[in-house]
CSV table of C-alpha atoms and ligand atoms in Angstrom, one decimal:
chain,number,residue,atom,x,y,z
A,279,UNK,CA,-18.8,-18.8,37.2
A,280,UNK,CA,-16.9,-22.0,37.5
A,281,UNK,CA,-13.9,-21.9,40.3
A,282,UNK,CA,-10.8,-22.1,38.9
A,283,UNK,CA,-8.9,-23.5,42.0
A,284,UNK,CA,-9.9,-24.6,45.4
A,285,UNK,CA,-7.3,-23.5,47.6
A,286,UNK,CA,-4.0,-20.6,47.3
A,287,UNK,CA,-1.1,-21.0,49.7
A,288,UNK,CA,2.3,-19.6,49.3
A,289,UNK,CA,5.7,-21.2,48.6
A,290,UNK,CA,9.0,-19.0,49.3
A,291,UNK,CA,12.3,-19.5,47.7
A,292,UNK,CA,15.3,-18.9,49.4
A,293,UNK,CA,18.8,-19.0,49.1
A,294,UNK,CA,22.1,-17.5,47.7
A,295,UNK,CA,21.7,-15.0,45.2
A,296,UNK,CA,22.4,-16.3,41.6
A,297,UNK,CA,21.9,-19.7,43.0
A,298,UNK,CA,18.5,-19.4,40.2
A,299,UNK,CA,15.6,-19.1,42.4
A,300,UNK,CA,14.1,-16.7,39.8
A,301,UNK,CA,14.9,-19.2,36.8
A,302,UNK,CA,13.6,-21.9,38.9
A,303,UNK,CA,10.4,-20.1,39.0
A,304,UNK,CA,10.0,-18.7,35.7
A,305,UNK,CA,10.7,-22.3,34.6
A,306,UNK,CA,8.6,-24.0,36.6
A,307,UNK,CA,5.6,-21.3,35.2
A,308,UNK,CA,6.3,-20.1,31.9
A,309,UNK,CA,8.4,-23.0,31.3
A,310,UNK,CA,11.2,-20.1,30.4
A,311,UNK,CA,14.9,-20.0,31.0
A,312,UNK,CA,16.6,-16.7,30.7
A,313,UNK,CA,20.3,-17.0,30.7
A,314,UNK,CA,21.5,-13.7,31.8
A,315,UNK,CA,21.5,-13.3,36.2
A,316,UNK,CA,19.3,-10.2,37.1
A,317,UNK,CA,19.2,-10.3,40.5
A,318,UNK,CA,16.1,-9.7,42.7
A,319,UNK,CA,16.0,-6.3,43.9
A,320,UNK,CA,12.5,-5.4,44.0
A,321,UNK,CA,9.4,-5.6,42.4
A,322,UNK,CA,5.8,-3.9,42.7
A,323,UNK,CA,5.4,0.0,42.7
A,324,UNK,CA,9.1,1.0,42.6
A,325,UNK,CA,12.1,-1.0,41.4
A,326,UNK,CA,15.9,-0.7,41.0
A,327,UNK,CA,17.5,-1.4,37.6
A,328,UNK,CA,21.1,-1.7,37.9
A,329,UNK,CA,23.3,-3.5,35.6
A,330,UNK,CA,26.6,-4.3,37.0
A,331,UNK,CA,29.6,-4.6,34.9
A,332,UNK,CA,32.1,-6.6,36.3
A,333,UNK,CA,32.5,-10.1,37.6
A,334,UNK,CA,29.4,-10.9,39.0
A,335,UNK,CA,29.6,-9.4,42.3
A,336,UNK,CA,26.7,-6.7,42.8
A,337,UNK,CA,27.9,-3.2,43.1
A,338,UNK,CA,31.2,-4.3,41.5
A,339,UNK,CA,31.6,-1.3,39.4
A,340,UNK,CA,29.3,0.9,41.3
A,341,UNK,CA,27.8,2.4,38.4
A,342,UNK,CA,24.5,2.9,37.5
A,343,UNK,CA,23.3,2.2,33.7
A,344,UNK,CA,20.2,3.8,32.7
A,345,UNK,CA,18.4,1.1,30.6
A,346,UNK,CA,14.6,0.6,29.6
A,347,UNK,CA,14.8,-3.5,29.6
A,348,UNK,CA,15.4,-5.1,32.8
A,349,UNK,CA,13.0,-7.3,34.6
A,350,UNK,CA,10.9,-5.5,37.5
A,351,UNK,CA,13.2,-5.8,40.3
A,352,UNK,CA,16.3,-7.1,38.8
A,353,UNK,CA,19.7,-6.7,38.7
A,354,UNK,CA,21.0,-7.9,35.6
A,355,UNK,CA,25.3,-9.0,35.8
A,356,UNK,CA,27.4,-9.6,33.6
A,357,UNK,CA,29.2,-12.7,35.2
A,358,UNK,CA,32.0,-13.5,32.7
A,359,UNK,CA,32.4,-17.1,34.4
A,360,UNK,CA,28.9,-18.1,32.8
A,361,UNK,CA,29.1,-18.8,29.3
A,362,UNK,CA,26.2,-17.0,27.9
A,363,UNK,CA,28.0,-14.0,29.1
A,364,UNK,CA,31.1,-14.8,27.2
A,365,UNK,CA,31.8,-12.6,24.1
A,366,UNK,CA,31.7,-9.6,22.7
A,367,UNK,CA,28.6,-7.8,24.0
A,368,UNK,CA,28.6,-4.1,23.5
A,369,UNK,CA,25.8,-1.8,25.1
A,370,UNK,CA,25.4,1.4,22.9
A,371,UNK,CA,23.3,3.0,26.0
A,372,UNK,CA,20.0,4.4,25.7
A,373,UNK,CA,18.2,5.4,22.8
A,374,UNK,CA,16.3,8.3,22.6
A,375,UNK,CA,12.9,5.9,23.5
A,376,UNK,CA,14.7,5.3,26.7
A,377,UNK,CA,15.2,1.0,25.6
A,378,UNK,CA,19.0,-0.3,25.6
A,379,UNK,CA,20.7,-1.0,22.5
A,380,UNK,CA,22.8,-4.0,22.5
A,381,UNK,CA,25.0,-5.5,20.0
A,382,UNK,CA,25.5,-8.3,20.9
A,383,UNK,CA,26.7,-11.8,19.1
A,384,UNK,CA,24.0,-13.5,18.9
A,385,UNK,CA,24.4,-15.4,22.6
A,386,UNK,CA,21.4,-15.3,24.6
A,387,UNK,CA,21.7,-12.6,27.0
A,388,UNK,CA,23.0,-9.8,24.7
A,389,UNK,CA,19.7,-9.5,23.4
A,390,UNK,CA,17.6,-6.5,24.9
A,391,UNK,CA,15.9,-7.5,28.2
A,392,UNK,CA,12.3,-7.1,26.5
A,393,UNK,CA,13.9,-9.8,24.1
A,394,UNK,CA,15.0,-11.6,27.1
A,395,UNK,CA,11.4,-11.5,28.8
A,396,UNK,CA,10.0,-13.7,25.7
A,397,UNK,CA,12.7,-15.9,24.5
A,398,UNK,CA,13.4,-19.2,26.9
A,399,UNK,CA,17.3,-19.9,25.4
A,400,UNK,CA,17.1,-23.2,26.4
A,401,UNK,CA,14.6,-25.7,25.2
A,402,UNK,CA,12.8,-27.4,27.7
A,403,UNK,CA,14.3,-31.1,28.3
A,404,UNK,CA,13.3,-34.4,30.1
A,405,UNK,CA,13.4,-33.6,33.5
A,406,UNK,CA,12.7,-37.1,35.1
A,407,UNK,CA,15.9,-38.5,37.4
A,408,UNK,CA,13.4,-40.9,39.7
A,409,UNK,CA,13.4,-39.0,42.4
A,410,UNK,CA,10.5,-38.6,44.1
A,411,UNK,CA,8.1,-36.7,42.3
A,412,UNK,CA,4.7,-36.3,41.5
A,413,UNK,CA,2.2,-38.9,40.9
A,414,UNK,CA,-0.1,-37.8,37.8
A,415,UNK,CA,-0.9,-34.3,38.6
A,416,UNK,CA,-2.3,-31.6,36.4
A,417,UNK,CA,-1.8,-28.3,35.2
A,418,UNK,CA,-4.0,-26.3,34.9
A,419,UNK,CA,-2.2,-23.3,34.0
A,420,UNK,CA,0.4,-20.9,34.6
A,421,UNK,CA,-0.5,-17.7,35.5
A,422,UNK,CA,0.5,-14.5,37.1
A,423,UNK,CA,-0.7,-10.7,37.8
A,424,UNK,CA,0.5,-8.9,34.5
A,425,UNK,CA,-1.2,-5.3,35.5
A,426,UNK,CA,-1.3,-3.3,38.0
A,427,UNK,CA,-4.8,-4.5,38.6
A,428,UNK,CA,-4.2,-8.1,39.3
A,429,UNK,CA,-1.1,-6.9,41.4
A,430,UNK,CA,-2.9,-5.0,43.7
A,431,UNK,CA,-5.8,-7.6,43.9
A,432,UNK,CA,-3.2,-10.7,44.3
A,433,UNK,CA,-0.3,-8.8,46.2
A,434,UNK,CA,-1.1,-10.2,50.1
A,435,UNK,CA,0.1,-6.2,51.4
A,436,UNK,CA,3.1,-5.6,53.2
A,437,UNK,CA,4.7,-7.2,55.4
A,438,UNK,CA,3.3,-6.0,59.1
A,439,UNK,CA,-0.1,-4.5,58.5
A,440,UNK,CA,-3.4,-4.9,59.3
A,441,UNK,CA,-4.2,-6.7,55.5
A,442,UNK,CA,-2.0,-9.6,55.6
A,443,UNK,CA,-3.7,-12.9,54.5
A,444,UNK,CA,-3.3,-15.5,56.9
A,445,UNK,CA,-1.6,-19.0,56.1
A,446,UNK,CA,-4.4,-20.8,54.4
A,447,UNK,CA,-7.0,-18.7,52.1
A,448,UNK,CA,-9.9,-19.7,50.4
A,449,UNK,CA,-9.9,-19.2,47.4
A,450,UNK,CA,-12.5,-17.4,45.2
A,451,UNK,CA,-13.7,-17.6,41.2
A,452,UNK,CA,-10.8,-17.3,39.7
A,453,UNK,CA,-11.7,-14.7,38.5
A,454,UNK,CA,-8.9,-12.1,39.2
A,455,UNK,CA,-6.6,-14.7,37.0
A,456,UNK,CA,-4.8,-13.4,33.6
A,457,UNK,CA,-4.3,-15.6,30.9
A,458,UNK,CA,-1.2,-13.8,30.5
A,459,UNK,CA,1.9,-15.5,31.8
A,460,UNK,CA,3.6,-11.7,32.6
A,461,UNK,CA,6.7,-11.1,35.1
A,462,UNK,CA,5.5,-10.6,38.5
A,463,UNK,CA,4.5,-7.4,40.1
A,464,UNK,CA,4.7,-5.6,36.9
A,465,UNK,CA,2.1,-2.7,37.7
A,466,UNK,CA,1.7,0.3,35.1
A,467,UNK,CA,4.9,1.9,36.1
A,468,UNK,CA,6.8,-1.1,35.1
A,469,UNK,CA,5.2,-1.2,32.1
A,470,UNK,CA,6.0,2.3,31.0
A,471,UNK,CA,9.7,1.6,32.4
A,472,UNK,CA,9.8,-1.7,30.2
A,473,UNK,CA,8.5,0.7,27.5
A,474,UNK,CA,11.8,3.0,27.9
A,475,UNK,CA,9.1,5.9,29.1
A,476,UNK,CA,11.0,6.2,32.8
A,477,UNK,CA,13.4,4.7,34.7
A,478,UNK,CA,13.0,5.1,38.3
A,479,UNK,CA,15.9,3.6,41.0
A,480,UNK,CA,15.0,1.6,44.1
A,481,UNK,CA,12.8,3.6,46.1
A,482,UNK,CA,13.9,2.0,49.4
A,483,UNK,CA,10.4,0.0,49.9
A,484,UNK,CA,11.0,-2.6,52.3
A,485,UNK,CA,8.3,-4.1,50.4
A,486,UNK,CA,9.8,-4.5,47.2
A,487,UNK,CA,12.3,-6.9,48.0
A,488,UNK,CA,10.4,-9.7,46.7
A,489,UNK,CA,8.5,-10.9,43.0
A,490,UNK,CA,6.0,-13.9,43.4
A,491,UNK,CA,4.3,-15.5,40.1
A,492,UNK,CA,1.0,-17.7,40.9
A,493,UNK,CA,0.4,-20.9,38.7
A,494,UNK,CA,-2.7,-23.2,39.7
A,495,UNK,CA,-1.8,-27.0,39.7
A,496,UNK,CA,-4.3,-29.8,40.5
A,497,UNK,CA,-2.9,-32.2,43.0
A,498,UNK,CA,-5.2,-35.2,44.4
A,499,UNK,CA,-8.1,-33.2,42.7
A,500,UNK,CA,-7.3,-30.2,44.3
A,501,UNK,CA,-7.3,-27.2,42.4
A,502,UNK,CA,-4.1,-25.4,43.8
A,503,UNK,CA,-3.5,-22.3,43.3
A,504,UNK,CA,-0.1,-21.4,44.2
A,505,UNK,CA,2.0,-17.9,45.1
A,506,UNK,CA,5.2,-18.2,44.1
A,507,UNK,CA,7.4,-15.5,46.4
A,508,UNK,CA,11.1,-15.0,44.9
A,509,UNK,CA,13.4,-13.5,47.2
A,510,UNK,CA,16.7,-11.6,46.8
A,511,UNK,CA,19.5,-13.8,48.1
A,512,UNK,CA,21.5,-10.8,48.4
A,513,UNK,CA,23.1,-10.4,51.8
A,514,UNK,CA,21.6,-6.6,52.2
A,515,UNK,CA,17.7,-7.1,51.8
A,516,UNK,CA,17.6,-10.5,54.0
A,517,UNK,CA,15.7,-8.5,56.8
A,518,UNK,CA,13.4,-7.6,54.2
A,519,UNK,CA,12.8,-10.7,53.0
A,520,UNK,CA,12.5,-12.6,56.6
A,521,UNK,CA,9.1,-10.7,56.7
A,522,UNK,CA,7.6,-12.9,54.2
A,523,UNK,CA,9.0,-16.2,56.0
A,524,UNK,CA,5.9,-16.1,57.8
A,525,UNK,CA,3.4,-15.7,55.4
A,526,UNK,CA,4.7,-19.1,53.6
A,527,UNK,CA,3.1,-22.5,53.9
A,528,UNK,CA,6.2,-24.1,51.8
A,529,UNK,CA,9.8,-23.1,51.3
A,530,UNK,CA,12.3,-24.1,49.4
A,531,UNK,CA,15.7,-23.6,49.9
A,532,UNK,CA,18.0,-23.4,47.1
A,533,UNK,CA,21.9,-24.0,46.6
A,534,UNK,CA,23.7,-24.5,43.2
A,535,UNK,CA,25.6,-27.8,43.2
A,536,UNK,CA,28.4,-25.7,41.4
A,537,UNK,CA,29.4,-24.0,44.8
A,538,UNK,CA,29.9,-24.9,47.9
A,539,UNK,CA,29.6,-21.4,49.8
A,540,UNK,CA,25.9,-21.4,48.5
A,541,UNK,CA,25.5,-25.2,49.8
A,542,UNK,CA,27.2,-24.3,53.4
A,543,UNK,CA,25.1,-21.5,53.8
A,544,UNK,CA,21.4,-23.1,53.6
A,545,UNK,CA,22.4,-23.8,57.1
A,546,UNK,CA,22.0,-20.0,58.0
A,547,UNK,CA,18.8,-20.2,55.6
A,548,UNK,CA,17.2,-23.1,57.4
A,549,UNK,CA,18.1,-21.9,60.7
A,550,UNK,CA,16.5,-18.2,59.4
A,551,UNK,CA,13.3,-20.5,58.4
A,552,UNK,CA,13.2,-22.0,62.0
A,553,UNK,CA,13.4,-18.6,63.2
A,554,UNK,CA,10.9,-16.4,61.6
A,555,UNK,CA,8.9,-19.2,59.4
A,556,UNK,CA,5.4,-20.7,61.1
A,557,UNK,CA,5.7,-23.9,62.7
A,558,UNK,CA,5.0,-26.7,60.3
A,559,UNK,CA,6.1,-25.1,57.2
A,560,UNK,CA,6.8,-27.3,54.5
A,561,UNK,CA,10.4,-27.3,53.5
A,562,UNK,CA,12.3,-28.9,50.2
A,563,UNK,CA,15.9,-28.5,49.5
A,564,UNK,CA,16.7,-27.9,46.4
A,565,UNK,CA,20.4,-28.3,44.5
A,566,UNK,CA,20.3,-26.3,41.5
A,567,UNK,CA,22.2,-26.0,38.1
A,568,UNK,CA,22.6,-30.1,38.1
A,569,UNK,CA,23.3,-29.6,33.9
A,570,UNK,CA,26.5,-28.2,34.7
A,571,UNK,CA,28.5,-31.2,36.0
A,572,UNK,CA,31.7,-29.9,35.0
A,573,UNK,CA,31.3,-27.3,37.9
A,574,UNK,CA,29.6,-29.5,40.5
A,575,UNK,CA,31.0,-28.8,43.9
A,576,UNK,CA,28.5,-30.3,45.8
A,577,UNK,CA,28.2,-34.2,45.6
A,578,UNK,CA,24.5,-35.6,45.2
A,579,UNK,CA,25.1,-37.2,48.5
A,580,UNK,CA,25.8,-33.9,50.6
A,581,UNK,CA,22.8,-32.6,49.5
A,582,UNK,CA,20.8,-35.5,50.5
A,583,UNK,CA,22.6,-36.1,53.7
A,584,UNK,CA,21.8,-32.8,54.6
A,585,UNK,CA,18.3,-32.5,53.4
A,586,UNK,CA,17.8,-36.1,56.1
A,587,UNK,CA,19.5,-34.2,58.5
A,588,UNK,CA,16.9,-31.7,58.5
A,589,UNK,CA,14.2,-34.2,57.6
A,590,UNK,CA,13.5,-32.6,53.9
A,591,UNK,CA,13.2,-34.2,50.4
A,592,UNK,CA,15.5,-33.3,48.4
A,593,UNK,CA,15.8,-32.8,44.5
A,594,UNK,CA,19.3,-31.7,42.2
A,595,UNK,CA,16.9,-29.4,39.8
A,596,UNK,CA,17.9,-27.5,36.7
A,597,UNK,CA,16.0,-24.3,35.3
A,598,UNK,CA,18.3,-24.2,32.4
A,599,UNK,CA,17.4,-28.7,31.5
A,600,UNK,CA,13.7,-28.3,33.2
A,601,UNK,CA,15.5,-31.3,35.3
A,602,UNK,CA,12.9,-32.0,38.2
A,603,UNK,CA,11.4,-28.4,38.1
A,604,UNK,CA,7.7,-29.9,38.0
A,605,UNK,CA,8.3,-32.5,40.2
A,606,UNK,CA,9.6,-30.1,42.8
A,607,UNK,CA,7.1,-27.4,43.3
A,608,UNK,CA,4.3,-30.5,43.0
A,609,UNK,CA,5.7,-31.9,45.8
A,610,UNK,CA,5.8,-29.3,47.8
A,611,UNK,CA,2.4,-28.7,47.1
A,612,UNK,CA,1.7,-32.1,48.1
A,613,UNK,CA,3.6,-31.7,51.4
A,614,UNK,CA,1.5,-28.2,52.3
A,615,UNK,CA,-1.5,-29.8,51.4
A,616,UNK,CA,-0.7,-33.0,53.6
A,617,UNK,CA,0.1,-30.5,56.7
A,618,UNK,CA,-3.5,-28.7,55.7
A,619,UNK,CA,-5.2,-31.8,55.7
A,620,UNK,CA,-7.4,-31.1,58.0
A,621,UNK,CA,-8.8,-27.6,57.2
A,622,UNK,CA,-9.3,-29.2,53.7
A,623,UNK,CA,-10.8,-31.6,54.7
A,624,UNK,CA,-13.7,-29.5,56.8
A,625,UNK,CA,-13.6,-27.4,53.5
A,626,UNK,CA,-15.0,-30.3,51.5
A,627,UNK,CA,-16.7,-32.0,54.4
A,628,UNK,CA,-19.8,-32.5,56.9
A,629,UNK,CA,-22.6,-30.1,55.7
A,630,UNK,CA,-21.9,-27.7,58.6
A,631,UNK,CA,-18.5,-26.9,57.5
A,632,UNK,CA,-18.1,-24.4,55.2
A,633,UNK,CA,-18.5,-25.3,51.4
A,634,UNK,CA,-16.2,-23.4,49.5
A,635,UNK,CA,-19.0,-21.8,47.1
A,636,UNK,CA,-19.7,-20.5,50.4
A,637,UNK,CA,-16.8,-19.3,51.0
A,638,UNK,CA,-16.9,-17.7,47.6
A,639,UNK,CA,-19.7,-16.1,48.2
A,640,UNK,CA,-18.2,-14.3,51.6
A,641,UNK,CA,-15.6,-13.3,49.5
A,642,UNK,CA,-17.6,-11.3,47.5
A,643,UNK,CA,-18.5,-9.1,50.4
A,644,UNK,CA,-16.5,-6.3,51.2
A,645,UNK,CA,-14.5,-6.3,54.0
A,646,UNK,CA,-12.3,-3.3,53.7
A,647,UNK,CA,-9.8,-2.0,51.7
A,648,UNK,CA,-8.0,-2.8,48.7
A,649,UNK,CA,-5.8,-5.7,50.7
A,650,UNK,CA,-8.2,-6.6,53.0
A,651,UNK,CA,-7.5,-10.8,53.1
A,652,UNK,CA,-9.6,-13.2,51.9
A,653,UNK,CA,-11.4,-16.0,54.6
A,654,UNK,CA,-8.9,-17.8,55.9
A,655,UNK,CA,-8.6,-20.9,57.9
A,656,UNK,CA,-5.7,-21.1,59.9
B,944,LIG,N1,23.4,-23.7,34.0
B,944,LIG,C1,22.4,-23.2,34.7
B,944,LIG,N2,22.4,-21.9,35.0
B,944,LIG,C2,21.3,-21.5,35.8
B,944,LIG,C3,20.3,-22.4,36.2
B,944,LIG,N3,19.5,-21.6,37.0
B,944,LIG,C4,19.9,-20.4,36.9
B,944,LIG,N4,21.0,-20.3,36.2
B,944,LIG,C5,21.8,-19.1,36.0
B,944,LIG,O1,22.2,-18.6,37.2
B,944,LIG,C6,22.2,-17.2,37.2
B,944,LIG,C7,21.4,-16.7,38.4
B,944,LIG,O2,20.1,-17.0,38.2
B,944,LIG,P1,18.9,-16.3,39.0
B,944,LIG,O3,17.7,-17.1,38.8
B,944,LIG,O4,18.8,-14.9,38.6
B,944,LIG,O5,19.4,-16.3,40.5
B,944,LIG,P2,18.7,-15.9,41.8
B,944,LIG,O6,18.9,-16.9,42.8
B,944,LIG,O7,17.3,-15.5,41.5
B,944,LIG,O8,19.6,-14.6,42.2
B,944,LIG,P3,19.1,-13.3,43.0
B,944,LIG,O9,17.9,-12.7,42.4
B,944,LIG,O10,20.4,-12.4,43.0
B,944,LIG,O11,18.8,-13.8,44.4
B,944,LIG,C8,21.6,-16.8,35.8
B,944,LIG,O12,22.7,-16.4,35.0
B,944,LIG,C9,20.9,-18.0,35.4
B,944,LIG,O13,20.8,-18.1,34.0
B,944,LIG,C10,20.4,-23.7,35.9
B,944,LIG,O14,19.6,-24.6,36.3
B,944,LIG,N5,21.5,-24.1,35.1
């Protein structure tokens, strides 16, 4: 069988929650925009569905709302300052299927979550500023594990044992791909939550802090195949997430140019990344919501003085536009793959190095369990 990509790494994003890592992602592979903030609370075998009521804040009314829709391992809020969220939204509870009932006006985000999964409320737009982007690269496809199956095959195991993949993988066939575009880390149980069959709350899992989506991209013609790791920006699971800082080749770190709190503290993010990230990981800054000028807090120039104070491109995105989404995550695919250079390099090289059918081939042998890493280089 043909290879579908030549090499997987991981990107991370970080930063404040609501700041739209998530949307970032889910833009940048499903080319979707969902207008409602569930916030990243877990993902994988166990997750927390909580919808707040209130003004954003998490835990601002403290209840709990049993509901069959939301995303694996969000939080969905009900900001009032966002305009989707304005109007008259009423939530008639749970059916006897277990799915919400909303009636909503018509404003995306009132519709049920499974609506929310498939409609993108915002069309994609021109995303090109000229800012440094990519130079002609293709996609070739935007993919991620929509089964329990693929999650256990592409989830790299927790954070701390004996199965995590090292920095720079091999990759294999392609073969564990779905066509699927699916929300991340959506196992059985998810599906027979999103189906209104259970609803189970956090379970606690360190682990499930975190959703990644994979989408394979072809830069310089290399086939990259890239991990995707979403983090909750809430303040409570940021020792959970720091355990994945070191598993990432790329990191971006994300602020919304609509408030300064989230732009002062990718300080405390970058100096987090120093801390507990491997040396030479790649890092972008990233200034998101740029559509909504009316609230821009941040000037375009503080966010690229500070990205040259830390010596990091810098791009003012937006998930809702699609405004510099591709060029982006291209770029810091381009700036892992620059730092990786040289494995790749013996992976295409002299005869003696490894050839990455071979490679394939090693990767068919067993070598342990279930998360048992691929050949890795670094
Ligand atoms: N106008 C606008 N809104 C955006 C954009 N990106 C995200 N949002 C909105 O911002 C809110 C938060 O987005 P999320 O992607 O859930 O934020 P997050 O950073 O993943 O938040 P946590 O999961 O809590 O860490 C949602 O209501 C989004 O619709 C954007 O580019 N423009």
């Amino acid at each position: 069988m043909a290879k579908q990509y030549d090499v997987l790494f991981r990107l991370l994003l970080l930063g404040d929650s609501g700041v739209g890592k998530t949307c970032l992602l889910c833009r940048f592979t499903d080319n979707q925009f969902h207008p409602a903030h569930i916030s990243t609370i877990g993902t994988g075998i166990g997750s927390a569905r909580r919808r707040e009521r209130g003004n954003g804040e998490p835990g601002a009314s403290g209840k709990r709302e049993k509901r069959g829709g939301a995303a694996p391992g969000k939080r969905e809020h009900r900001d009032n300052g966002e305009p989707w969220h304005r109007g008259n939204r009423e939530h008639q509870g749970i059916g006897r299927s277990g799915q919400a009932q909303h009636r909503g006006n018509g404003i995306a985000g009132s519709h049920s979550t499974g609506e929310l999964r498939k409609r993108g409320a915002v069309a994609p737009g021109n995303g090109s500023t000229g800012e440094p982007g990519s130079r002609g690269h293709r996609e070739t496809g935007a993919t991620a594990p929509g089964n329990r199956e693929a999650w256990e095959q592409e989830k790299p195991g927790p954070p701390g044992n004996g199965g995590v993949p090292k920095n720079w993988e091999a990759t294999g066939s392609g073969k564990r791909e779905t066509e699927q575009p699916a929300v991340v880390g959506t196992g059985e149980r998810q599906a027979r939550e999103k189906r209104g069959h259970r609803k189970t709350e956090s379970n606690g899992d360190a682990v499930n802090r975190v959703d990644f989506k994979m989408k394979t991209i072809e830069v310089d013609g290399i086939k990259v195949r890239i991990q995707i790791w979403d983090t909750a920006g809430q303040e409570r699971y940021q020792t959970i997430t720091k355990q994945y800082y070191r598993r990432a080749q790329g990191i971006f770190l994300v602020y919304d140019i609509g408030s300064e709190r989230s732009y002062q503290h990718i300080v405390k993010w970058a100096s987090d990344v120093d801390e507990y990230a491997p040396d030479g990981v790649q890092k972008i800054l990233i200034g998101n919501k740029a559509d909504e000028e009316h609230k821009r807090q941040v000037p375009k120039e503080q966010g690229l003085q500070l990205a040259r104070e830390y010596g990091m491109d810098f791009y003012e995105t937006s998930a809702c536009s699609n405004l510099n989404i591709k060029e982006s995550f291209t770029r810091l695919t381009e700036l892992v793959l620059q730092a990786h250079r040289k494995e790749l390099e013996e992976l295409r090289g002299p005869p003696h190095a490894p050839t990455l059918a071979r490679l394939e081939e090693e990767e068919q042998q067993p070598m342990g369990g279930e998360d048992t890493p691929k050949t890795c280089w670094c």
